[in-house]
Short mmCIF file of C-alpha atoms and ligand atoms in Angstrom, two decimals:
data_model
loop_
_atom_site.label_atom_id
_atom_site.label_comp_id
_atom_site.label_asym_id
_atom_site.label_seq_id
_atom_site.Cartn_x
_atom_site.Cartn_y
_atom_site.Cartn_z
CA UNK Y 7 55.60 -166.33 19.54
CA UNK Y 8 56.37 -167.20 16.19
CA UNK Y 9 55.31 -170.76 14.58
CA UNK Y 10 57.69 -173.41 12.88
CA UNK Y 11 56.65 -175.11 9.57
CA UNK Y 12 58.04 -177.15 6.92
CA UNK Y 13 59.41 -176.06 4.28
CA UNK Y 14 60.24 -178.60 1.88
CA UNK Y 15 61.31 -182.12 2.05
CA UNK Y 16 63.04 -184.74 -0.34
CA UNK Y 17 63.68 -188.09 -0.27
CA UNK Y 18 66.62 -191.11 -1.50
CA UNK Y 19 65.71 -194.70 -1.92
CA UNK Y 20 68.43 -196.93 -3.34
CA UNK Y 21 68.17 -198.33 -7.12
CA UNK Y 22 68.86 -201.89 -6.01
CA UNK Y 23 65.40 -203.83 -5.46
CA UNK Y 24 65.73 -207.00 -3.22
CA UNK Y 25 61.86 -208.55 -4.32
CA UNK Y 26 60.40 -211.54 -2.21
CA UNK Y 27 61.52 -213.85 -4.83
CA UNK Y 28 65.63 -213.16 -4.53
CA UNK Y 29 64.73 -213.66 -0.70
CA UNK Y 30 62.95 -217.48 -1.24
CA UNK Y 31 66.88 -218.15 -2.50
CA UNK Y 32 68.56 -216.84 0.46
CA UNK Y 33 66.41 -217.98 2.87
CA UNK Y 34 63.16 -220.35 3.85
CA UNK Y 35 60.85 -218.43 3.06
CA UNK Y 36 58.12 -217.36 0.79
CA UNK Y 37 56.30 -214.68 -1.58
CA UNK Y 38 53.24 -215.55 0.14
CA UNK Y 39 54.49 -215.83 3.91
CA UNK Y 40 55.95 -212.33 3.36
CA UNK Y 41 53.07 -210.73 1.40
CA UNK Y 42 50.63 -211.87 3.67
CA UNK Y 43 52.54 -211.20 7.29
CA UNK Y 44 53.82 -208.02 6.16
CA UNK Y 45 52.34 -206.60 3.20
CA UNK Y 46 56.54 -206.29 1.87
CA UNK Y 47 56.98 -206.75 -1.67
CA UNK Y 48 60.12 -205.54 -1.97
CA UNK Y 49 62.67 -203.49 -0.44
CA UNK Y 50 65.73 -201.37 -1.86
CA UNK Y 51 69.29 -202.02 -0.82
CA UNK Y 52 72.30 -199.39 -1.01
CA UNK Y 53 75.15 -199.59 -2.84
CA UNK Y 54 77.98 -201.32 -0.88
CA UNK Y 55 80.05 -198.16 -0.98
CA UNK Y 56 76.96 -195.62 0.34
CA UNK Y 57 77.41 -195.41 4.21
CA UNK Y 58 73.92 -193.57 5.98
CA UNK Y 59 75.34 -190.24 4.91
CA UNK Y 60 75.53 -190.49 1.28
CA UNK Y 61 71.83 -191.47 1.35
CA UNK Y 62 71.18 -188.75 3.35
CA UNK Y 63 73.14 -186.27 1.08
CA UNK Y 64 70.82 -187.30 -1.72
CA UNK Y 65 67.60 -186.42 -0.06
CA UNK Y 66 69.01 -182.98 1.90
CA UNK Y 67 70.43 -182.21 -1.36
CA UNK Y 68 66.70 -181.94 -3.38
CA UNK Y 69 65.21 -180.74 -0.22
CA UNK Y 70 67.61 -177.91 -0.05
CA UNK Y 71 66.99 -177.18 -3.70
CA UNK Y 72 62.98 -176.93 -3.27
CA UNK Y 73 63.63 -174.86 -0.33
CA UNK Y 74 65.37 -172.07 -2.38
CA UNK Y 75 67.18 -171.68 1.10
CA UNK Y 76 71.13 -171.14 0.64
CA UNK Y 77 72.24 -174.07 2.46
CA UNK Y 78 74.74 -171.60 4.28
CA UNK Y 79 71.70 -170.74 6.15
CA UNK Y 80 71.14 -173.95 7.71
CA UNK Y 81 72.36 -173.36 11.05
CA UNK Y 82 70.91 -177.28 12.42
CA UNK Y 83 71.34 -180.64 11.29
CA UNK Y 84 69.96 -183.54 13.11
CA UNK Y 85 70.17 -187.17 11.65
CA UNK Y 86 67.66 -189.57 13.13
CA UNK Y 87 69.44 -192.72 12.47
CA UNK Y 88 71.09 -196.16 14.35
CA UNK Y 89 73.14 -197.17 11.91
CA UNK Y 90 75.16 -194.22 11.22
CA UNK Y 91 78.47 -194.40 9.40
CA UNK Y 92 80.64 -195.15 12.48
CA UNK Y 93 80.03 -195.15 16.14
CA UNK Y 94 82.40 -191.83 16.36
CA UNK Y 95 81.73 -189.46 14.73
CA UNK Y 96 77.84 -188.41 14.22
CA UNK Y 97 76.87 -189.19 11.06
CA UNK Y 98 75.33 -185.83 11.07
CA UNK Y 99 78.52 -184.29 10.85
CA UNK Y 100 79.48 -186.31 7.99
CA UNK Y 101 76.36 -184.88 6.16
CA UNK Y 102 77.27 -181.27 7.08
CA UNK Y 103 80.52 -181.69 5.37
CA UNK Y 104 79.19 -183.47 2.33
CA UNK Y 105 77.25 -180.54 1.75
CA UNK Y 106 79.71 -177.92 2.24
CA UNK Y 107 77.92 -176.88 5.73
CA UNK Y 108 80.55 -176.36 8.75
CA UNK Y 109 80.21 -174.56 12.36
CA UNK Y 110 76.52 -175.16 13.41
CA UNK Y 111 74.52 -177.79 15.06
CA UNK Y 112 75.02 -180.95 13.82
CA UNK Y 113 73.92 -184.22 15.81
CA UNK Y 114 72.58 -187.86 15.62
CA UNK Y 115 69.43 -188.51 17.22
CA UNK Y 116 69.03 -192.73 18.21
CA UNK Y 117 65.13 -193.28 18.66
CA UNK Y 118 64.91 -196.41 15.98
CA UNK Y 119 61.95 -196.06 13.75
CA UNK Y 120 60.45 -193.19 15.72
CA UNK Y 121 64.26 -191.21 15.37
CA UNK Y 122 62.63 -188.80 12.60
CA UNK Y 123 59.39 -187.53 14.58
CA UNK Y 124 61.60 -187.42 17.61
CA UNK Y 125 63.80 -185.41 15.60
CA UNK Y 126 61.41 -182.85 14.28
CA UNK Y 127 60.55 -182.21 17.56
CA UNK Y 128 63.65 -181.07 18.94
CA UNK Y 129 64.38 -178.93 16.15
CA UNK Y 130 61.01 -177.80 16.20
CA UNK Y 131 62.27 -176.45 20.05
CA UNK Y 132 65.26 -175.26 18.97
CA UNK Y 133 63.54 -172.99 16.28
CA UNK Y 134 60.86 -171.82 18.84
CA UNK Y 135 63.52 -170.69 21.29
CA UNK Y 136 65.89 -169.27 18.53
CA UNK Y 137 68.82 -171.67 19.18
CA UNK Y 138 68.14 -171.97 15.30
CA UNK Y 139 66.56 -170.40 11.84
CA UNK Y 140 66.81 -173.69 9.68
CA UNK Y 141 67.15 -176.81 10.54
CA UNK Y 142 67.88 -179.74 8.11
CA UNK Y 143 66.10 -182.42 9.75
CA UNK Y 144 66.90 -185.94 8.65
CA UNK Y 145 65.81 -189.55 9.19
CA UNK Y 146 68.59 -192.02 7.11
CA UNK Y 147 69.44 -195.73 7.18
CA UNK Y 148 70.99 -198.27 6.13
CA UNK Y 149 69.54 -201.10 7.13
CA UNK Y 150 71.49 -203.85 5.18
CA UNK Y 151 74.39 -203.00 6.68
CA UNK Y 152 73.12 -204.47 9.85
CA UNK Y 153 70.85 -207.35 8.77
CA UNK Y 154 71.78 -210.78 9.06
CA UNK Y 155 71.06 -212.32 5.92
CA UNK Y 156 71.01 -215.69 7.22
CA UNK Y 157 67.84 -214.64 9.89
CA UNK Y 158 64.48 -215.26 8.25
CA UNK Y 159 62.87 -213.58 10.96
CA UNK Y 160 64.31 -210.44 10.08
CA UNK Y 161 65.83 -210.36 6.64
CA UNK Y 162 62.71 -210.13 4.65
CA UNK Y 163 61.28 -206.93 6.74
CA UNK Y 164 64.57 -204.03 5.97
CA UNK Y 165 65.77 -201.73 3.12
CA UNK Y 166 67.92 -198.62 3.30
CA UNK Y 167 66.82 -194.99 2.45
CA UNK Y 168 66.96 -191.64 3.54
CA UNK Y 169 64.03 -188.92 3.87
CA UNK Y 170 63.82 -185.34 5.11
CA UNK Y 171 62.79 -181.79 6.05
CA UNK Y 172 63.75 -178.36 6.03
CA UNK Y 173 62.10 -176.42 8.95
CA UNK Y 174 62.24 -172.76 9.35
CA UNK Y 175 60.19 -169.74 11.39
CA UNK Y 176 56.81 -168.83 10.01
CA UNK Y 177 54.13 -166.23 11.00
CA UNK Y 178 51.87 -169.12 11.62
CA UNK Y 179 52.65 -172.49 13.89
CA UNK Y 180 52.31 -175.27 11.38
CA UNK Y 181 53.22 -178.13 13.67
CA UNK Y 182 50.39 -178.62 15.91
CA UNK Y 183 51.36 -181.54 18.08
CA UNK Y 184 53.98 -183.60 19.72
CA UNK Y 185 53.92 -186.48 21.56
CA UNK Y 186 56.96 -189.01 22.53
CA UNK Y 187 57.92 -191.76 24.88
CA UNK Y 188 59.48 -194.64 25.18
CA UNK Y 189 60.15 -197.78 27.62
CA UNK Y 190 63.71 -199.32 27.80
CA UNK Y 191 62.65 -202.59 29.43
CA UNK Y 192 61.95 -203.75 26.14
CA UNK Y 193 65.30 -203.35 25.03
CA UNK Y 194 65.96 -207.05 24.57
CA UNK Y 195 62.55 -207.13 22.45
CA UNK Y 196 64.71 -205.11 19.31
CA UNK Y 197 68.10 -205.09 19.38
CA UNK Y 198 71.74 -205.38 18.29
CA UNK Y 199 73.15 -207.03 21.03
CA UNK Y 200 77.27 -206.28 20.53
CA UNK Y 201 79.35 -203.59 19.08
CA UNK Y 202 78.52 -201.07 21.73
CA UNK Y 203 79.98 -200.54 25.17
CA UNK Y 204 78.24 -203.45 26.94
CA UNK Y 205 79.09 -206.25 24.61
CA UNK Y 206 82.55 -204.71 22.45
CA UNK Y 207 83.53 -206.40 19.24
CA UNK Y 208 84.94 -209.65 20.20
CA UNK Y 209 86.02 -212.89 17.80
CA UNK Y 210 83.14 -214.54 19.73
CA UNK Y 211 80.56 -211.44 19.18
CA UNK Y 212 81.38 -212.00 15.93
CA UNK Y 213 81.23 -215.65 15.39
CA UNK Y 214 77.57 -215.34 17.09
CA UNK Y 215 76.07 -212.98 14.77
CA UNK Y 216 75.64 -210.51 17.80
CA UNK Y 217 76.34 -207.26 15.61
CA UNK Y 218 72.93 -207.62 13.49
CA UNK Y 219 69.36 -206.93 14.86
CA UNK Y 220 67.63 -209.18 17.38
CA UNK Y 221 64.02 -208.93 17.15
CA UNK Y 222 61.46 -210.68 18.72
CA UNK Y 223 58.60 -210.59 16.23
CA UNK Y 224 55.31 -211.30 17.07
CA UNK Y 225 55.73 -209.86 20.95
CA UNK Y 226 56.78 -206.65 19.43
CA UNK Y 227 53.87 -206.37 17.03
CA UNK Y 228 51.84 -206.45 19.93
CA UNK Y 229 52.99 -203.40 21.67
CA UNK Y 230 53.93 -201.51 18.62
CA UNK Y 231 49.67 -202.06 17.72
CA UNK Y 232 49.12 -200.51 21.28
CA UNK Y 233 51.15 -197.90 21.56
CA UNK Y 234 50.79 -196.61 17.55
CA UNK Y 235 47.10 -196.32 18.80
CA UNK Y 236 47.83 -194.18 21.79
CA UNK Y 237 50.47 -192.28 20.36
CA UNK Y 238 48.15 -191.04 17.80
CA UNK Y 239 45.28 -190.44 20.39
CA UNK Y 240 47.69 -188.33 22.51
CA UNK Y 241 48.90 -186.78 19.41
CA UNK Y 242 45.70 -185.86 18.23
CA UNK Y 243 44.13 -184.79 21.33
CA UNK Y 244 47.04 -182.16 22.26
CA UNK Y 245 46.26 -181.07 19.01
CA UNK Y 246 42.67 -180.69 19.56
CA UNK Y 247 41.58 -182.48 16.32
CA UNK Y 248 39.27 -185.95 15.70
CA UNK Y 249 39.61 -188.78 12.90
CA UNK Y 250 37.73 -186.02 10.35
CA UNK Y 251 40.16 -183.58 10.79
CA UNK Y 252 42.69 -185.61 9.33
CA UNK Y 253 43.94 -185.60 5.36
CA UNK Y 254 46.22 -187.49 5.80
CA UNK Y 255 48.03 -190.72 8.19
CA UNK Y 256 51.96 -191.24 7.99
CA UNK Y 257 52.32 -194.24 9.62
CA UNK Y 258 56.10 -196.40 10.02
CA UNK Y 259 55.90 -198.90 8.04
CA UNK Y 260 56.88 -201.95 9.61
CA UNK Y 261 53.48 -204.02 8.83
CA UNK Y 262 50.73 -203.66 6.92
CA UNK Y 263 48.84 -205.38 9.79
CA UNK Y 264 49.74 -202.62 12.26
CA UNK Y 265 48.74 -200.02 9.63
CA UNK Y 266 45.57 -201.21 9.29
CA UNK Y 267 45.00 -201.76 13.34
CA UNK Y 268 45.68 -198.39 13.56
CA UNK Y 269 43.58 -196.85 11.01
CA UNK Y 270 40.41 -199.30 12.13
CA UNK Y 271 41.41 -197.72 15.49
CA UNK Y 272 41.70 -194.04 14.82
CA UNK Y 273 38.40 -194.82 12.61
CA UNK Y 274 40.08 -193.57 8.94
CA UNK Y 275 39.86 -195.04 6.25
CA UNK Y 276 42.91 -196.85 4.37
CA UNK Y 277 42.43 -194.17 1.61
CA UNK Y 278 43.57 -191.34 3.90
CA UNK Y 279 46.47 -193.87 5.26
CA UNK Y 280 50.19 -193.38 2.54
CA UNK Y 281 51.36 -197.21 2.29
CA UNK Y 282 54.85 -197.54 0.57
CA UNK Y 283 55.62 -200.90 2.33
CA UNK Y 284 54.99 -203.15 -0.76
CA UNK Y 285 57.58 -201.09 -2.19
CA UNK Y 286 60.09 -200.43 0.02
CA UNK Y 287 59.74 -202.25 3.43
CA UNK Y 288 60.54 -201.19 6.75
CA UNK Y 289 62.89 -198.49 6.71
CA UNK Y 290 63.59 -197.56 10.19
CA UNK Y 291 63.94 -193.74 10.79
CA UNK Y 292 63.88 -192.76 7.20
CA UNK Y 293 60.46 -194.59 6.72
CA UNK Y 294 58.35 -191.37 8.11
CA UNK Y 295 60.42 -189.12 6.11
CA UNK Y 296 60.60 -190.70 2.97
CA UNK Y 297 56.94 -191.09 2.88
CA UNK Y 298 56.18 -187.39 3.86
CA UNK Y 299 58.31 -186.66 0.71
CA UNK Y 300 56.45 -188.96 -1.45
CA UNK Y 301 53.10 -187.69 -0.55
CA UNK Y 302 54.34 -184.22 -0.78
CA UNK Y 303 55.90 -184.96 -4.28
CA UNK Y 304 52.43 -186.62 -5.25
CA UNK Y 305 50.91 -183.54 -4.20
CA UNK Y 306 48.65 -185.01 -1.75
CA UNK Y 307 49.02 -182.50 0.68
CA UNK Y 308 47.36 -178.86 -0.07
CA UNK Y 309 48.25 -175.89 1.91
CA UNK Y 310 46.58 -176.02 5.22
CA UNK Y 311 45.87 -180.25 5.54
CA UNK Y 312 46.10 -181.91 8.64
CA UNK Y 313 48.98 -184.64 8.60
CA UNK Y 314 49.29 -187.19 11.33
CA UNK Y 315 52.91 -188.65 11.58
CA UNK Y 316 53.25 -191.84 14.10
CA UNK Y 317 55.83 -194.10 14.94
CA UNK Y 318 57.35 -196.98 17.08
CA UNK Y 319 60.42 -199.13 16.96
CA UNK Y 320 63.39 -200.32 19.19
CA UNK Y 321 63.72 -198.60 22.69
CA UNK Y 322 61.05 -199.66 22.63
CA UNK Y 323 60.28 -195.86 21.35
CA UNK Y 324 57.12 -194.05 20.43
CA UNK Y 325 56.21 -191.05 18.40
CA UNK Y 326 52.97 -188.92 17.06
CA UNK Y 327 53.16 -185.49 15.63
CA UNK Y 328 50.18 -183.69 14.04
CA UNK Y 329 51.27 -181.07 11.36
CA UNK Y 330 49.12 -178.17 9.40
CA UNK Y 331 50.71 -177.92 6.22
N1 LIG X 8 59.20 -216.84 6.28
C1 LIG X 8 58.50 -217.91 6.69
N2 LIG X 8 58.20 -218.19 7.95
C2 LIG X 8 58.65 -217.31 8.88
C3 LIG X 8 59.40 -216.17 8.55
C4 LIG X 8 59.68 -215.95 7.19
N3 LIG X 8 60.39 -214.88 6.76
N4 LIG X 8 59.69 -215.49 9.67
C5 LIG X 8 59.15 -216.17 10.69
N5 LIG X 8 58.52 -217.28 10.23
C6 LIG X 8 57.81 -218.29 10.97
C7 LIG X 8 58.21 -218.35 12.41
O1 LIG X 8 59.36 -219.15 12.57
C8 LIG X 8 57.01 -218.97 13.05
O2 LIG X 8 57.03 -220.36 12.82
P1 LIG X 8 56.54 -221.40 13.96
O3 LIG X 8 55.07 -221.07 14.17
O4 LIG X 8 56.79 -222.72 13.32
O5 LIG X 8 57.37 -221.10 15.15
C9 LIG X 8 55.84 -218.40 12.23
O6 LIG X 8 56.42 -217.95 10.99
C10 LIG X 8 55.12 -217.26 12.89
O7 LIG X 8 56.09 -216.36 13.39
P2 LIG X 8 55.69 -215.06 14.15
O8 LIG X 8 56.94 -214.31 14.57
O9 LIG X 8 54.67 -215.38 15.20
O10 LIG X 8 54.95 -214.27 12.95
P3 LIG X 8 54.16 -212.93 12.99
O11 LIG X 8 52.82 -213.12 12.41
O12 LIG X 8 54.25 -212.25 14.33
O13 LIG X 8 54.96 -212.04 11.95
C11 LIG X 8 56.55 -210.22 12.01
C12 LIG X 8 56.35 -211.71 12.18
C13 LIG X 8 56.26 -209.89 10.57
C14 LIG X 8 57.99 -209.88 12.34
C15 LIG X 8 55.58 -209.42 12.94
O14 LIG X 8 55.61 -209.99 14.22
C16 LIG X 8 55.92 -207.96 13.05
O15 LIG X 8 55.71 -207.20 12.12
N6 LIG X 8 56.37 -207.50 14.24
C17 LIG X 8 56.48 -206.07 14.56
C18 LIG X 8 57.62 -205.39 13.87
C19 LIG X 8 57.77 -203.99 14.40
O16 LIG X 8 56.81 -203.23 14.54
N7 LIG X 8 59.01 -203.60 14.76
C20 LIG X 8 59.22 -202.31 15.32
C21 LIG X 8 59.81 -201.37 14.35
S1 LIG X 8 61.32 -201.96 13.64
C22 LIG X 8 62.66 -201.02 14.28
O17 LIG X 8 62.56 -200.28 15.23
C23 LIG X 8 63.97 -201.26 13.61
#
């Protein structure tokens, strides 16, 4: 059977930059409290007018250029996103038509912060089984747009962006690993409690700030440590690879705490871990993607590297994929 691999990937992150010092004006809170909980810096915030698919237009756009792939021959897009442009339609489809792509596959994909691993692997599927030759595979948010700016707790951790991947059919199987779950009895852990069909728009949603995301902190750090860990474990061990295997860790980048749990954990060092979260926070589904790009762009990944990609946000969900590139 034929293998899947990457092909090339790109990445958008907004001009804006929101540092810790416009936050101590918004809200109480401090440089230090921030740099020191998190490891956030700053974060970048889209332009009013960009909705989640005109970021993700301006990463497909130079990973469709590096791909030297006609984009009519994209026959799959799948945006791992939740907060896509509206609730109706996909925001995939959106994309697809920003792009000049029309009659194929296009879908959103709702996993949180593990949307663009989960993502990969169902076009990874859809590849194998020929339901599609290239698949634009996209993890996009924008994370402002669902903030509340007033919430200390959660203000200083977001920023919007958009990263991604063009898969295709190779002679060789590139990705060497999935491995996904999730437990919805967390749900009230991470979440925006109105706006869908439970809790419709109301005055009163409204009034109570119930269309921004809920999260309880520190009880969520706790699992996400956990279950990073064993994601990568099961990851690995599908895989059949150990710690030295690895070139490279793509973790989500929601704390520098977790990061570094999970490398003392998987027994790497922080040198073979990509951190971006000084620079650009927690990016939801885009925060996996945009940091693949940025290592590929560095040109930290050489033909035939083991990457480890992990993940774990609202759901709650989980995700660990090891790659050969
Ligand atoms: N500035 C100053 N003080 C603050 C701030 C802030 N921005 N935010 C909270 N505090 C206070 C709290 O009120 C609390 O004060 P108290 O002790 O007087 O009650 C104190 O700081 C400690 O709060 P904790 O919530 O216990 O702080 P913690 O060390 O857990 O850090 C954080 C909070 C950064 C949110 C951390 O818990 C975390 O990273 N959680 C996991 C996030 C995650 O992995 N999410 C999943 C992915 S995201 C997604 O799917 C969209």
């Amino acid at each position: 059977m034929k293998g899947v691999k990457i092909i090339s990937t790109g990445y958008y992150i907004p001009e804006k930059i929101l540092t810790n010092q416009d936050l101590e004006k918004m809200v109480d809170t401090s440089d230090e409290w921030i740099t020191t909980r998190t490891g956030i810096k700053e974060r970048r915030i889209a332009d009013e007018k960009d909705a989640v698919s005109d970021l993700a237009i301006k990463a497909a756009r130079k990973a469709i250029e590096k791909s030297g792939i006609p984009k009519e021959k994209i026959d799959l897009i799948i945006n791992g996103t939740f907060t896509p442009d509206y609730p109706l339609p996909a925001s995939a489809c959106l994309v697809g038509e920003k792009l000049g792509i029309k009659n194929v596959q296009m879908f959103d994909l709702s996993a949180a912060c593990s949307g663009f691993i989960y993502s990969l692997s169902v076009a990874y599927s859809m590849i194998k089984t020929g339901l599609s030759n290239y698949a634009l595979v996209i993890g996009s948010e924008k994370l402002s747009a669902v903030t509340d700016w007033q919430d200390r707790n959660t203000c200083v951790l977001f920023g919007d962006g958009a990263g991604c991947a063009i898969l295709g059919a190779s002679h060789e199987e590139h990705f060497l690993s999935f491995s996904c779950g999730a437990d919805g009895s967390y749900r009230e852990l991470l979440y925006i409690p109105a706006g869908g069909s439970l809790n419709p728009a109301t005055e009163e949603t409204v009034k109570n700030r119930l269309h921004f995301v809920k999260m309880e902190g520190n009880k969520t750090f706790k699992v996400a440590v956990s279950k990073m860990a064993e994601v990568a474990r099961g990851a690995m061990k599908k895989a059949g690879i150990s710690s030295e295997d690895i070139k490279l860790v793509i973790p989500h980048q929601a704390n520098i705490r977790i990061i570094e749990a999970l490398a003392r954990f998987l027994n790497v060092p922080m040198e073979k871990v990509f951190v971006n979260i000084d620079k650009i926070g927690n990016c939801s589904a885009a925060t996996v993607p945009v940091a693949l790009a940025q290592a590929d762009e560095k040109g930290l990944l050489k033909k035939d590297d083991i990457v480890l990609l992990v993940a774990f946000g609202g759901g709650f969900t989980w995700a660990g994929a090891v790659i050969k590139w």
